[in-house]
Tab-separated table of C-alpha atoms and ligand atoms in Angstrom:
chain	number	residue	atom	x	y	z
N	1	MET	CA	0.007	-0.026	-0.177
N	2	LYS	CA	1.442	3.328	-0.947
N	3	THR	CA	0.740	5.920	1.799
N	4	VAL	CA	0.960	9.882	1.677
N	5	HIS	CA	1.262	11.912	4.781
N	6	ILE	CA	-0.410	15.203	4.241
N	7	ASP	CA	0.756	17.681	7.060
N	8	ALA	CA	-1.831	20.324	6.943
N	9	SER	CA	-3.599	22.002	9.820
N	10	ALA	CA	-5.476	18.801	10.515
N	11	PRO	CA	-2.881	16.376	9.404
N	12	TYR	CA	-4.142	13.022	7.755
N	13	ASP	CA	-3.343	10.005	5.596
N	14	VAL	CA	-3.792	9.188	1.695
N	15	LEU	CA	-4.213	5.554	1.429
N	16	ILE	CA	-3.764	4.065	-1.862
N	17	GLU	CA	-4.041	0.521	-2.740
N	18	SER	CA	-6.380	-2.101	-5.058
N	19	GLY	CA	-8.773	-3.695	-3.176
N	20	LEU	CA	-8.810	-1.032	0.105
N	21	LEU	CA	-12.563	-0.189	-0.038
N	22	ASP	CA	-13.378	-3.418	1.822
N	23	GLU	CA	-11.273	-2.342	4.395
N	24	LEU	CA	-12.995	0.818	4.789
N	25	GLY	CA	-14.730	-0.121	7.966
N	26	PRO	CA	-11.857	-1.194	10.204
N	27	ARG	CA	-9.717	1.896	8.569
N	28	VAL	CA	-12.725	4.177	9.805
N	29	ALA	CA	-13.500	2.628	12.845
N	30	ALA	CA	-9.419	3.281	14.174
N	31	ILE	CA	-10.204	7.040	13.682
N	32	SER	CA	-11.083	8.049	17.446
N	33	GLY	CA	-14.783	8.343	18.539
N	34	ILE	CA	-16.645	7.671	15.165
N	35	ARG	CA	-19.410	5.410	16.106
N	36	LYS	CA	-22.138	6.129	13.203
N	37	VAL	CA	-21.469	7.837	9.777
N	38	LEU	CA	-23.567	9.192	7.192
N	39	LEU	CA	-22.256	7.167	3.721
N	40	VAL	CA	-23.021	9.906	0.937
N	41	SER	CA	-22.707	8.912	-3.007
N	42	ASP	CA	-24.322	9.742	-6.128
N	43	ASP	CA	-26.781	7.274	-7.483
N	44	THR	CA	-24.544	6.049	-10.190
N	45	VAL	CA	-21.714	5.039	-7.929
N	46	ASN	CA	-23.735	4.024	-5.103
N	47	ALA	CA	-25.226	1.449	-7.086
N	48	LEU	CA	-21.933	0.429	-7.938
N	49	TYR	CA	-20.203	0.236	-4.362
N	50	GLY	CA	-22.610	1.864	-1.888
N	51	ASN	CA	-23.505	-1.894	-0.660
N	52	ARG	CA	-19.645	-2.788	-0.571
N	53	ALA	CA	-18.722	0.636	1.525
N	54	ALA	CA	-21.741	0.087	3.781
N	55	ASP	CA	-21.355	-3.821	4.381
N	56	SER	CA	-17.158	-3.092	5.336
N	57	LEU	CA	-18.503	-0.033	7.832
N	58	ARG	CA	-21.194	-2.047	9.576
N	59	GLN	CA	-19.091	-5.141	9.781
N	60	ALA	CA	-16.371	-3.074	11.502
N	61	GLY	CA	-19.407	-2.062	13.956
N	62	ILE	CA	-20.116	1.019	12.557
N	63	SER	CA	-23.562	2.375	12.294
N	64	VAL	CA	-24.209	3.430	8.907
N	65	ASP	CA	-26.968	6.066	7.257
N	66	THR	CA	-26.967	6.483	3.702
N	67	PHE	CA	-27.456	9.963	1.412
N	68	VAL	CA	-27.765	9.131	-2.491
N	69	PHE	CA	-28.592	12.223	-4.779
N	70	PRO	CA	-28.304	12.153	-8.598
N	71	HIS	CA	-25.067	12.313	-10.455
N	72	GLY	CA	-23.576	15.161	-12.164
N	73	GLU	CA	-22.484	18.857	-11.260
N	74	ALA	CA	-26.156	20.007	-11.519
N	75	PHE	CA	-26.685	18.610	-8.213
N	76	LYS	CA	-23.628	20.138	-6.200
N	77	ASN	CA	-25.963	22.799	-4.977
N	78	LEU	CA	-27.460	24.394	-1.725
N	79	GLU	CA	-30.589	22.160	-2.472
N	80	VAL	CA	-28.572	18.966	-2.344
N	81	TYR	CA	-26.848	20.480	0.462
N	82	GLY	CA	-29.341	20.949	2.746
N	83	GLU	CA	-31.024	17.968	2.431
N	84	LEU	CA	-27.813	16.342	3.371
N	85	LEU	CA	-27.729	18.430	6.231
N	86	GLU	CA	-31.453	17.115	7.296
N	87	LYS	CA	-30.792	13.859	6.882
N	88	ALA	CA	-27.816	13.619	9.028
N	89	LEU	CA	-29.870	15.710	11.795
N	90	THR	CA	-32.602	13.073	11.389
N	91	ALA	CA	-29.899	10.076	11.280
N	92	GLY	CA	-28.543	11.272	14.648
N	93	ILE	CA	-25.041	12.148	13.520
N	94	THR	CA	-23.108	13.955	16.492
N	95	ARG	CA	-20.141	15.983	16.518
N	96	THR	CA	-17.899	12.940	17.031
N	97	ASP	CA	-19.224	10.869	14.267
N	98	ALA	CA	-18.417	11.608	10.351
N	99	PHE	CA	-19.528	11.699	6.784
N	100	VAL	CA	-18.044	9.213	4.250
N	101	ALA	CA	-17.855	10.954	0.672
N	102	LEU	CA	-17.898	7.676	-1.750
N	103	GLY	CA	-17.668	9.438	-5.239
N	104	GLY	CA	-16.220	11.657	-7.642
N	105	GLY	CA	-15.013	15.230	-7.082
N	106	VAL	CA	-18.879	16.193	-6.974
N	107	VAL	CA	-19.840	14.048	-4.008
N	108	GLY	CA	-16.475	14.816	-2.457
N	109	ASP	CA	-16.818	18.654	-2.501
N	110	LEU	CA	-20.619	18.365	-1.443
N	111	THR	CA	-19.972	16.020	1.349
N	112	GLY	CA	-17.151	17.823	2.429
N	113	PHE	CA	-18.652	21.262	2.623
N	114	ALA	CA	-21.544	19.653	4.361
N	115	ALA	CA	-19.205	18.234	6.905
N	116	ALA	CA	-17.279	21.514	7.234
N	117	THR	CA	-20.642	23.230	8.311
N	118	PHE	CA	-22.532	20.280	9.984
N	119	LYS	CA	-22.687	21.114	14.051
N	120	ARG	CA	-19.773	23.709	13.254
N	121	GLY	CA	-17.886	21.089	12.074
N	122	ILE	CA	-17.380	17.244	11.860
N	123	ARG	CA	-14.779	14.646	10.141
N	124	PHE	CA	-15.101	13.226	6.969
N	125	ILE	CA	-13.646	10.542	4.781
N	126	GLN	CA	-13.082	10.678	1.195
N	127	VAL	CA	-13.272	7.341	-0.995
N	128	PRO	CA	-12.598	9.056	-4.301
N	129	THR	CA	-13.824	6.762	-7.242
N	130	THR	CA	-12.791	8.821	-9.988
N	131	LEU	CA	-9.353	9.695	-11.402
N	132	LEU	CA	-9.872	13.038	-11.197
N	133	ALA	CA	-11.033	12.903	-7.387
N	134	SER	CA	-7.960	10.567	-6.665
N	135	VAL	CA	-5.107	12.814	-7.958
N	136	ASP	CA	-6.705	15.952	-6.977
N	137	ALA	CA	-10.078	16.643	-5.329
N	138	SER	CA	-10.055	14.278	-2.498
N	139	VAL	CA	-7.019	15.833	-1.288
N	140	GLY	CA	-6.366	19.527	0.259
N	141	GLY	CA	-9.527	20.278	2.092
N	142	LYS	CA	-11.206	22.630	-0.746
N	143	THR	CA	-14.719	22.209	-0.429
N	144	ALA	CA	-17.904	23.501	-2.155
N	145	VAL	CA	-21.177	23.623	-3.665
N	146	ASP	CA	-21.935	25.756	-6.807
N	147	LEU	CA	-24.675	28.812	-6.687
N	148	PRO	CA	-26.993	29.478	-9.866
N	149	GLY	CA	-24.487	32.234	-11.015
N	150	GLY	CA	-21.052	30.437	-10.387
N	151	LYS	CA	-19.143	27.292	-9.623
N	152	ASN	CA	-17.616	26.697	-6.106
N	153	GLN	CA	-18.981	30.238	-4.677
N	154	VAL	CA	-20.007	28.809	-1.472
N	155	GLY	CA	-17.432	26.665	0.471
N	156	ALA	CA	-14.728	26.314	3.192
N	157	PHE	CA	-11.025	24.696	3.831
N	158	HIS	CA	-11.954	21.485	5.731
N	159	GLN	CA	-9.106	18.675	5.674
N	160	PRO	CA	-10.697	14.910	5.653
N	161	ALA	CA	-9.849	12.706	8.584
N	162	LEU	CA	-8.699	10.034	6.093
N	163	VAL	CA	-8.550	9.538	2.123
N	164	LEU	CA	-8.962	5.849	1.125
N	165	CYS	CA	-8.373	5.619	-2.702
N	166	ASP	CA	-8.990	2.002	-4.104
N	167	PRO	CA	-7.762	2.302	-7.805
N	168	CYS	CA	-9.933	-0.832	-8.853
N	169	THR	CA	-12.986	1.231	-8.358
N	170	LEU	CA	-11.688	3.314	-11.347
N	171	GLU	CA	-12.188	0.041	-13.712
N	172	THR	CA	-15.856	0.798	-14.066
N	173	LEU	CA	-15.366	4.709	-14.815
N	174	PRO	CA	-16.388	5.760	-18.529
N	175	GLU	CA	-13.456	6.456	-20.340
N	176	GLU	CA	-14.418	10.034	-21.221
N	177	GLN	CA	-14.187	10.277	-17.146
N	178	PHE	CA	-10.997	8.538	-17.068
N	179	LEU	CA	-9.491	10.883	-19.627
N	180	SER	CA	-10.677	13.833	-17.655
N	181	GLY	CA	-8.478	12.312	-14.838
N	182	CYS	CA	-5.658	12.093	-17.476
N	183	GLY	CA	-5.884	15.814	-17.775
N	184	GLU	CA	-5.181	16.675	-14.268
N	185	VAL	CA	-2.462	14.324	-14.284
N	186	ILE	CA	-1.050	16.008	-17.435
N	187	LYS	CA	-1.220	19.519	-15.517
N	188	TYR	CA	0.939	17.845	-12.591
N	189	GLY	CA	3.290	16.742	-15.125
N	190	LEU	CA	3.577	19.973	-16.538
N	191	LEU	CA	3.639	21.839	-13.254
N	192	ALA	CA	6.549	19.295	-11.968
N	193	GLY	CA	8.088	18.166	-14.900
N	194	GLY	CA	11.004	15.556	-13.714
N	195	GLU	CA	9.974	12.040	-12.579
N	196	LEU	CA	6.070	12.512	-13.231
N	197	PHE	CA	6.848	13.907	-16.851
N	198	GLU	CA	8.934	10.636	-17.148
N	199	ILE	CA	6.376	8.575	-16.066
N	200	LEU	CA	3.710	9.737	-18.436
N	201	LYS	CA	5.837	9.864	-21.385
N	202	ALA	CA	6.448	5.956	-20.556
N	203	CYS	CA	2.870	5.406	-20.098
N	204	GLU	CA	2.220	6.480	-23.786
N	205	GLY	CA	-1.515	6.962	-23.331
N	206	PRO	CA	-4.698	5.728	-21.039
N	207	ALA	CA	-3.667	2.152	-21.126
N	208	GLY	CA	-0.316	2.472	-19.988
N	209	LEU	CA	-1.417	4.776	-17.098
N	210	LYS	CA	-3.799	1.908	-16.135
N	211	ALA	CA	-1.212	-0.346	-15.844
N	212	ASP	CA	0.935	2.016	-13.542
N	213	ILE	CA	-2.299	3.307	-11.801
N	214	GLU	CA	-1.311	3.152	-8.128
N	215	ASN	CA	2.108	4.822	-9.000
N	216	VAL	CA	0.851	7.567	-10.935
N	217	ILE	CA	-1.898	8.414	-8.177
N	218	ALA	CA	0.885	8.336	-5.299
N	219	ARG	CA	3.156	10.807	-7.336
N	220	CYS	CA	-0.085	13.296	-8.014
N	221	VAL	CA	-0.769	13.018	-4.688
N	222	GLU	CA	2.717	13.773	-3.256
N	223	LEU	CA	2.841	16.870	-5.576
N	224	LYS	CA	-0.567	18.082	-4.335
N	225	ARG	CA	0.676	17.105	-0.901
N	226	ASP	CA	3.990	19.884	-1.604
N	227	TYR	CA	1.482	22.720	-2.454
N	228	VAL	CA	-1.033	22.001	0.318
N	229	GLN	CA	1.535	22.213	3.178
N	230	ALA	CA	3.400	25.151	1.765
N	231	ASP	CA	-0.034	27.057	1.373
N	232	GLU	CA	-2.905	25.272	2.552
N	233	PHE	CA	-5.440	28.266	2.419
N	234	ASP	CA	-4.516	29.011	-1.507
N	235	THR	CA	-3.091	32.841	-1.150
N	236	GLY	CA	0.492	31.780	-2.881
N	237	VAL	CA	2.066	28.891	-4.321
N	238	ARG	CA	-1.113	26.553	-4.442
N	239	MET	CA	-2.411	28.911	-7.296
N	240	LEU	CA	-0.024	27.048	-9.225
N	241	LEU	CA	-2.475	24.201	-9.242
N	242	ASN	CA	-5.201	26.104	-11.260
N	243	LEU	CA	-2.708	26.257	-14.344
N	244	GLY	CA	-5.025	25.613	-17.143
N	245	HIS	CA	-8.136	26.765	-15.102
N	246	THR	CA	-8.872	30.028	-15.840
N	247	PHE	CA	-9.730	29.421	-19.395
N	248	GLY	CA	-10.841	26.052	-18.818
N	249	HIS	CA	-13.096	26.635	-16.613
N	250	ALA	CA	-15.130	29.229	-18.359
N	251	ALA	CA	-15.165	26.782	-21.176
N	252	GLU	CA	-16.798	24.241	-19.006
N	253	VAL	CA	-19.456	26.942	-17.663
N	254	LEU	CA	-20.480	28.056	-21.053
N	255	SER	CA	-20.854	24.072	-22.276
N	256	GLY	CA	-23.201	23.814	-19.186
N	257	TYR	CA	-20.891	21.015	-17.832
N	258	LYS	CA	-20.903	18.841	-20.772
N	259	LEU	CA	-17.387	19.443	-20.964
N	260	THR	CA	-15.343	17.164	-18.496
N	261	HIS	CA	-13.277	19.313	-15.973
N	262	GLY	CA	-10.332	17.849	-16.861
N	263	GLY	CA	-10.816	17.978	-20.555
N	264	ALA	CA	-11.207	21.632	-20.111
N	265	VAL	CA	-8.183	21.972	-17.965
N	266	ALA	CA	-6.196	20.051	-21.083
N	267	ALA	CA	-7.728	22.856	-23.530
N	268	GLY	CA	-7.232	25.689	-21.110
N	269	MET	CA	-3.231	24.694	-20.628
N	270	ALA	CA	-3.041	24.398	-24.355
N	271	VAL	CA	-4.383	27.650	-24.924
N	272	VAL	CA	-2.372	29.599	-22.283
N	273	THR	CA	0.857	27.541	-23.228
N	274	ARG	CA	0.118	28.471	-27.047
N	275	ALA	CA	0.065	31.950	-25.954
N	276	ALA	CA	2.913	31.957	-23.360
N	277	VAL	CA	5.057	30.979	-26.166
N	278	LYS	CA	4.029	33.691	-28.811
N	279	ARG	CA	4.654	35.992	-25.959
N	280	GLY	CA	8.438	34.940	-25.326
N	281	TYR	CA	7.644	33.517	-21.722
N	282	CYS	CA	7.651	29.844	-22.822
N	283	ARG	CA	10.152	27.409	-24.393
N	284	PRO	CA	8.403	26.219	-28.065
N	285	GLU	CA	9.626	22.652	-27.164
N	286	THR	CA	7.617	22.622	-23.949
N	287	LEU	CA	4.198	23.389	-25.967
N	288	GLY	CA	5.311	20.383	-28.377
N	289	GLN	CA	5.684	18.220	-25.609
N	290	LEU	CA	2.336	19.265	-23.958
N	291	LEU	CA	0.608	18.739	-27.418
N	292	SER	CA	1.906	15.609	-27.889
N	293	GLN	CA	0.623	14.010	-24.192
N	294	LEU	CA	-2.876	15.499	-24.854
N	295	GLU	CA	-2.913	13.885	-28.129
N	296	ARG	CA	-1.964	10.299	-26.584
N	297	PHE	CA	-4.235	11.205	-24.210
N	298	ASP	CA	-7.354	11.697	-26.697
N	299	LEU	CA	-7.496	15.310	-25.007
N	300	PRO	CA	-8.335	18.364	-26.228
N	301	ALA	CA	-5.754	21.151	-27.236
N	302	SER	CA	-8.450	23.991	-27.932
N	303	LEU	CA	-11.453	25.420	-26.642
N	304	PRO	CA	-14.746	25.178	-28.299
N	305	TYR	CA	-15.678	28.810	-27.544
N	306	ARG	CA	-14.300	32.433	-28.982
N	307	ALA	CA	-12.749	34.822	-26.543
N	308	ALA	CA	-15.794	37.265	-26.597
N	309	GLU	CA	-17.853	34.434	-25.139
N	310	LEU	CA	-15.270	33.315	-22.617
N	311	LEU	CA	-14.465	36.729	-21.185
N	312	PRO	CA	-17.615	37.708	-19.457
N	313	VAL	CA	-17.341	33.948	-17.906
N	314	ILE	CA	-13.880	34.831	-16.655
N	315	ARG	CA	-15.235	38.392	-15.306
N	316	GLY	CA	-17.508	36.399	-12.871
N	317	ASP	CA	-14.786	34.014	-11.824
N	318	LYS	CA	-14.208	33.679	-8.062
N	319	LYS	CA	-10.732	33.813	-8.402
N	320	ALA	CA	-10.816	37.259	-10.080
N	321	ALA	CA	-10.007	40.302	-7.766
N	322	GLY	CA	-9.744	44.250	-8.673
N	323	GLY	CA	-10.306	43.794	-12.286
N	324	ASN	CA	-7.342	41.205	-12.348
N	325	ILE	CA	-6.826	37.363	-12.071
N	326	ASN	CA	-3.684	35.338	-11.299
N	327	LEU	CA	-3.195	33.601	-14.955
N	328	ILE	CA	-0.562	30.562	-14.375
N	329	VAL	CA	1.417	30.711	-17.374
N	330	PRO	CA	4.137	27.772	-17.809
N	331	GLU	CA	7.915	28.783	-18.780
N	332	ALA	CA	9.151	25.291	-19.369
N	333	GLN	CA	8.601	21.542	-18.069
N	334	GLY	CA	8.752	22.347	-14.037
N	335	ARG	CA	8.738	26.015	-14.104
N	336	VAL	CA	5.335	27.970	-14.027
N	337	ARG	CA	4.965	31.488	-12.555
N	338	VAL	CA	1.944	33.788	-11.658
N	339	LEU	CA	1.411	36.398	-13.912
N	340	SER	CA	-1.516	38.969	-12.474
N	341	THR	CA	-3.310	40.173	-15.532
N	342	ALA	CA	-6.141	42.819	-16.178
N	343	ILE	CA	-9.271	40.937	-17.135
N	344	PRO	CA	-9.444	43.129	-20.800
N	345	GLU	CA	-5.959	41.847	-21.570
N	346	LEU	CA	-6.903	38.032	-21.394
N	347	GLU	CA	-8.632	38.614	-24.681
N	348	GLY	CA	-5.026	38.895	-26.287
N	349	TRP	CA	-4.125	35.900	-24.600
N	350	LEU	CA	-6.976	33.765	-25.778
N	351	ARG	CA	-6.238	35.061	-29.347
N	352	ASP	CA	-2.763	34.254	-28.938
N	353	GLY	CA	-3.707	31.074	-27.621
N	354	GLY	CA	-5.821	30.137	-30.510
N	355	ALA	CA	-9.525	30.833	-29.255
N	356	GLU	CA	-10.448	33.537	-32.050
U	401	NAD	P1	-17.995	13.686	-10.894
U	401	NAD	O1	-17.879	13.525	-9.187
U	401	NAD	O2	-19.013	14.160	-11.582
U	401	NAD	O3	-18.105	12.166	-11.602
U	401	NAD	C1	-17.882	11.722	-12.955
U	401	NAD	C2	-19.088	10.683	-13.099
U	401	NAD	O4	-18.450	9.822	-12.860
U	401	NAD	C3	-20.467	10.753	-12.463
U	401	NAD	O5	-21.151	10.787	-13.402
U	401	NAD	C4	-20.126	9.996	-11.309
U	401	NAD	O6	-21.436	9.492	-11.164
U	401	NAD	C5	-19.015	9.137	-12.488
U	401	NAD	N1	-18.491	7.642	-11.667
U	401	NAD	C6	-17.622	8.257	-10.283
U	401	NAD	N2	-17.112	7.186	-9.977
U	401	NAD	C7	-17.546	6.383	-10.829
U	401	NAD	C8	-17.091	5.166	-10.936
U	401	NAD	N3	-15.766	4.697	-10.078
U	401	NAD	N4	-17.485	4.092	-11.904
U	401	NAD	C9	-18.316	4.840	-12.482
U	401	NAD	N5	-19.016	6.012	-12.755
U	401	NAD	C10	-18.342	6.663	-11.858
U	401	NAD	O7	-16.618	14.479	-11.512
U	401	NAD	P2	-15.337	14.389	-11.086
U	401	NAD	O8	-14.820	14.755	-12.237
U	401	NAD	O9	-14.698	13.589	-10.179
U	401	NAD	O10	-15.097	15.702	-10.344
U	401	NAD	C11	-15.554	17.185	-10.670
U	401	NAD	C12	-15.822	18.283	-9.500
U	401	NAD	O11	-14.646	17.644	-8.990
U	401	NAD	C13	-16.063	19.185	-9.977
U	401	NAD	O12	-17.346	19.464	-9.336
U	401	NAD	C14	-15.033	20.106	-9.284
U	401	NAD	O13	-15.608	21.360	-9.355
U	401	NAD	C15	-14.543	19.338	-8.470
U	401	NAD	N6	-13.047	19.693	-7.924
U	401	NAD	C16	-12.571	19.666	-6.608
U	401	NAD	C17	-11.345	19.797	-6.551
U	401	NAD	C18	-10.917	20.251	-5.147
U	401	NAD	O14	-9.628	20.507	-4.931
U	401	NAD	N7	-11.994	20.127	-4.273
U	401	NAD	C19	-10.359	19.867	-7.285
U	401	NAD	C20	-10.812	19.445	-8.558
U	401	NAD	C21	-11.856	19.351	-9.186
U	402	LIG	N1	-7.607	22.043	-7.328
U	402	LIG	C1	-6.732	22.833	-6.953
U	402	LIG	C2	-6.725	22.955	-5.205
U	402	LIG	O1	-6.913	22.131	-4.667
U	402	LIG	O2	-5.881	24.098	-4.970
């Protein structure tokens, strides 16, 4: 088993091993004081893994209630959040009990935010079942729900008490969702360069990555650990994790979340890197390496929207402050910088990046 310890304000371990889902019960029972949990999942993941998770918890002597909501970003909202809290109350969850988030980033973000606020904060356990949640969303304590006017607009920093990642659950993930996670893995490769970039190159595509999945997840989590430990509350270096997000996120919103998160990030990275090369910030060979990786993983290298469509959405991005946004700009593999950019200037960046 691979273990990555995260030394945040509330420290915890990320455990990664095939088959670990069946150890959920004993692992949760080992966390002091937890007698009862609310197991939270979406309908798809619950049908696949809900019973196994609940059986493991019950066999370890933990009482289990469940809250299941429809899958998809559209349900990461205040209404479902309210229903989850009501369910926790009627289930008799106390301050020493916990929520368990079984699912992708939507389940994790919603459950984490509910845990951050229920009875002024209780513990929660992340059991990621998408690649994206395994390498990114389940680690680092960002929790949130969306408002009709914007994504992740209400949230809290609240670290999980444990992350239990069983890569076997990824076997049922639709290929498009697996590739979405690959987009975030490629982002880490560009951010960190070095070993992860070499691993990705050696994988040659999704099949190779699947064959080395535990190692790839662990390397990504170790990288995320370093950013989280250095800047838990996202005021400095953690911002670099937003590489590809400013443009990608706007496209995701415009598509009504039909574009996957990792697919949009992949296209966003390609656009910002293309523009960075044109403007003399980035080495041309870095763009070439990024584009060949995106191609190997069947990920998009351009955004399906024009600059004029993307800009109004970027203005509403929660990371925009005082008319500026911190654009994350690659210079080379393993070297990225933050460039505070006036929002109107982004039009030029988008055009240089190929989004006419
Ligand atoms: P998701 O949770 O919507 O999961 C994608 C789809 O896959 C869903 O339909 C789900 O039901 C299905 N699914 C999940 N696991 C499955 C499995 N093992 N087998 C079959 N189907 C499965 O999406 P996601 O990509 O995991 O997460 C995206 C969300 O994560 C967004 O809301 C984003 O804002 C958030 N996010 C959060 C952070 C963070 O740091 N908190 C980081 C990145 C993304
Ligand atoms: N996913 C970006 C972060 O956790 O900071």
